[in-house]
Amino acid sequence: MTDHIYWKNGSLYLLDQRELPFKKTYVRCTTVRDVTAAINNMTVRGAPLLGIVAAYGVVLGVMEKKKAKRTVRGSDIAGITRVLGRTRPTAVNLFWALKRMTDAFERYEGDKDIAEDMLGEAIAIHVEDIENNRMLSLYGAELIGDGDTIMTHCNAGALATGGYGTALGVIRAAHESGKRIKVFSTETRPYMQGSRLTVWELMEEGINVELVPENHAGLLFSRGFVNKVIVGADRIALNGDTANKVGTFMIALAASEYKVPFFVAAPVSTFDRSIGDGTFIDIEERSAREVKYLDDRLLTVRNAKARYYAFDITPSRYVTNFITEKGIIEKPFKKYIKMLF
Ligand code: MRU
């Protein structure tokens, strides 16, 4: 499944993830403003995909300047990346991709085909992400046994990346190699990435999946119904502390209690070598409206107070291994994460 993001005739088309699995509609982006809106309103989500979308956003920004008959300068790129960087703060892939686009601009500055050059870089980021997912999935599949039952949280599938997926990529690769696997997908309140996206993706692949509320983790582990957990990540500090969808930490705690291995699958672009540990990770706080309403339906007292942190930090001691395109990362994580770079 690779048709959830594509470039055609100077426009970026994004499959609207807010409508899945009920409708397949696309949002067309032709400006930086369209792209920032698509990121902010969750048309697209998932750390690696946010990076790719932001990269194409920079291309649209360059095209806008060219249309206005302006010579594109470094200050324009700084302005465009600043706007795109103000969307979602936790996923480091977004900032990683913006930096890569800025570096590309510095290489190509002054070239008359600058928009084409920048598009080439965005496409490279996109294609490399798919390749990295396939590679890390092959490594990760080695950790999966025939007959395993795996819990995953949120959506770390093709939809959250350029294609193929990270946590779901590992599951997919194990399934493709003939292993019989069962997956428990958590609902993932309040956007319901699990119910709407993960269940849909896995069913499309013919993988045995069952939906559970995330508050079932402790019970399922205590009954021996799950023997592995695999999740994706939005940002991983040098010591291995991991930001991922809120609720991941609770699942990791319960997994640790019942000695269920807890794996984090992510490309190297998700590791942030500039921060020593998870206390430095900026946690996005989204509107309380997203907790109080399901679409337009109010779920609580109208003037109730509510709070929604979109991510939490799982301390690295709860992570068994990281799965990357460069291989499986063992403990001590700090030593081996440094070697990734
Ligand atoms: O708020 P979202 O849907 O962007 O959060 C996504 C997650 O937390 C994913 O688990 C993470 O980005 C890994 S995606 C390969």
PDB file of C-alpha atoms in Angstrom, residues 46 170 208 211 214 257:
ATOM      1  CA  GLY A  46       2.893   9.155  11.969  1.00  0.00           C
ATOM      2  CA  VAL A 170       7.986  -6.218  11.146  1.00  0.00           C
ATOM      3  CA  ASN A 208      -5.169 -12.125  12.059  1.00  0.00           C
ATOM      4  CA  LEU A 211      -9.143  -4.990  18.513  1.00  0.00           C
ATOM      5  CA  GLU A 214      -5.616  -0.187  25.536  1.00  0.00           C
ATOM      6  CA  GLU A 257       5.666  -6.954  35.043  1.00  0.00           C
TER       7      GLU A 257
END
